[in-house]
Amino acid sequence: MEGRLKDPSLGLRTAVAVAALLLCRFPACLAAAAGAACDFLAIFNFGSSNSDTGGLSAVLGQVPPPNGETYFHKPSGRYCDGRLLIDFIAEDLRLPHLSAYLDSVGSNFSHGANFAVAGSSIRPQTTIQGGYIPISLNVQLVEFSDFLLRSRIFRSGCVFSRLLPQEEYFSRALYTFEIGQNDLTSGLKQNRTIDQIKADIPDVMTQFSDAIKKVYAQGGRSFWIQNTGPLGCSIFITDQYHREAQDDEHGCLRPFNELSQYFNTKLKQAMNSLRTELPLAAITYVDVYSVKYNLITQANKHGFQQPFIACCGHGGKYNFNNSRRCGFKATVEGKEIVIAKSCKDPSVRVSWDGVHFTEAANRWIFEKIVDGSNSDPPIPLNMACHRMDH
Ligand SMILES: *[C@@H]1O[C@H](CO)[C@@H](O)[C@H](O)[C@H]1NC(C)=O
Ligand SMILES: *[C@@H]1O[C@H](CO)[C@@H](O)[C@H](O)[C@H]1NC(C)=O
Ligand SMILES: *[C@@H]1O[C@H](CO)[C@@H](O)[C@H](O)[C@H]1NC(C)=O
């Protein structure tokens, strides 16, 4: 492939492959660990704000500055000062950053597309209120199917073809999923109890599995499934529920973390069943929950500061006020100025805006998941096309 560099970290990859080999207990796993890197040709991502690279911005207007200040030096559709986990994934696979499917200007989908839109959930929302968005996972799947169909129609000769993936890229792509937290928080917004939200999770999982089956039916084979992060350590949750909920020893709210853990247990089970149902699928379940919990609760040890204070915000106990979020402007002495500004040094901070992570945190999290040590099965990102039965 043109323009793709020889892997400079081959030595590291070999070391990782050897480490994966040591973690293996099963013949198929050994084969994959010893096997070649996958050479993914594209990435298709489904998700919400943690992986939105411009979907919501294309619909509701660009995210405001100072979003994007660290890396893009301007707003880039991301709720972050810089790059997201999905950007680090793309870079690691030597692929370009993903354009948002909904973004009609300047997009190049030749190596993938991003269907993620901030505020999206797995299940369709019954009421559109409180910032939830109707582009739920089933709608993202409709978009994907349409995208696939039209990429075929425009395959050759046409002016669009250079901006679309080639036919074989769809089977040689990595399909990434980062979605689910909004299914939990929308339940909270509707004043449902944690037990009521838990009772919905089996249905949420059925809909998640259906989405993966639909991609599989259209030729997708490699799936990278991120679980949901520790909700009870999120500033927007500690800000809202602090007085009502029980703290753990680190300052996270235990009932909300238990809700995320319950979701993740069910997700892991659903992925195990899917491996049986889809004989050619390589499904990697990635435990970002543990990585994020470790980062937030041991921030100082990892070189970060103030994990419970948002870098970008204005007022409130945690530098977070839901009605004055990052980039919020106010008129002061007749002039409109940004009052919810960035902190001095986002590179040592965990939370960017009280909801999303900083680029520095995203990079740290990425480094902990790229080698497969937090995945089930424990295979590195660039080997995630290999199926391992266990
Ligand atoms: C789209 O992106 C690919 C990969 O970065 C690049 O090779 C190609 O030239 C781009 N196409 C256009 C029409 O800009
Ligand atoms: C949830 O409860 C709060 C406080 O009691 C109330 O203000 C709000 O309207 C309720 N929301 C819904 C969706 O019922
Ligand atoms: C949050 O912002 C609202 C509206 O701008 C304001 O009325 C409220 O006092 C703020 N809350 C805190 C804790 O600063």
mmCIF file of C-alpha atoms and ligand atoms in Angstrom, residues 314-316 321 323-324 328, ligand 3:
data_model
loop_
_atom_site.group_PDB
_atom_site.id
_atom_site.type_symbol
_atom_site.label_atom_id
_atom_site.label_comp_id
_atom_site.label_asym_id
_atom_site.label_seq_id
_atom_site.Cartn_x
_atom_site.Cartn_y
_atom_site.Cartn_z
ATOM 1 C CA HIS A 314 -16.317 27.114 34.930
ATOM 2 C CA GLY A 315 -17.358 27.085 38.565
ATOM 3 C CA GLY A 316 -18.696 24.377 40.816
ATOM 4 C CA ASN A 321 -21.263 23.188 35.762
ATOM 5 C CA SER A 323 -25.108 24.622 32.205
ATOM 6 C CA ARG A 324 -21.680 26.176 31.617
ATOM 7 C CA PHE A 328 -19.375 28.325 27.331
HETATM 8 C C1 LIG B 3 -24.074 26.898 37.297
HETATM 9 O O1 LIG B 3 -24.506 27.765 36.273
HETATM 10 C C2 LIG B 3 -25.812 28.293 36.490
HETATM 11 C C3 LIG B 3 -26.280 29.021 35.241
HETATM 12 O O2 LIG B 3 -25.279 29.691 34.579
HETATM 13 C C4 LIG B 3 -25.768 29.154 37.736
HETATM 14 O O3 LIG B 3 -27.036 29.700 37.977
HETATM 15 C C5 LIG B 3 -25.339 28.284 38.918
HETATM 16 O O4 LIG B 3 -25.208 29.061 40.082
HETATM 17 C C6 LIG B 3 -24.012 27.580 38.644
HETATM 18 N N1 LIG B 3 -23.717 26.630 39.701
HETATM 19 C C7 LIG B 3 -22.557 26.610 40.370
HETATM 20 C C8 LIG B 3 -22.412 25.561 41.418
HETATM 21 O O5 LIG B 3 -21.651 27.384 40.129
#
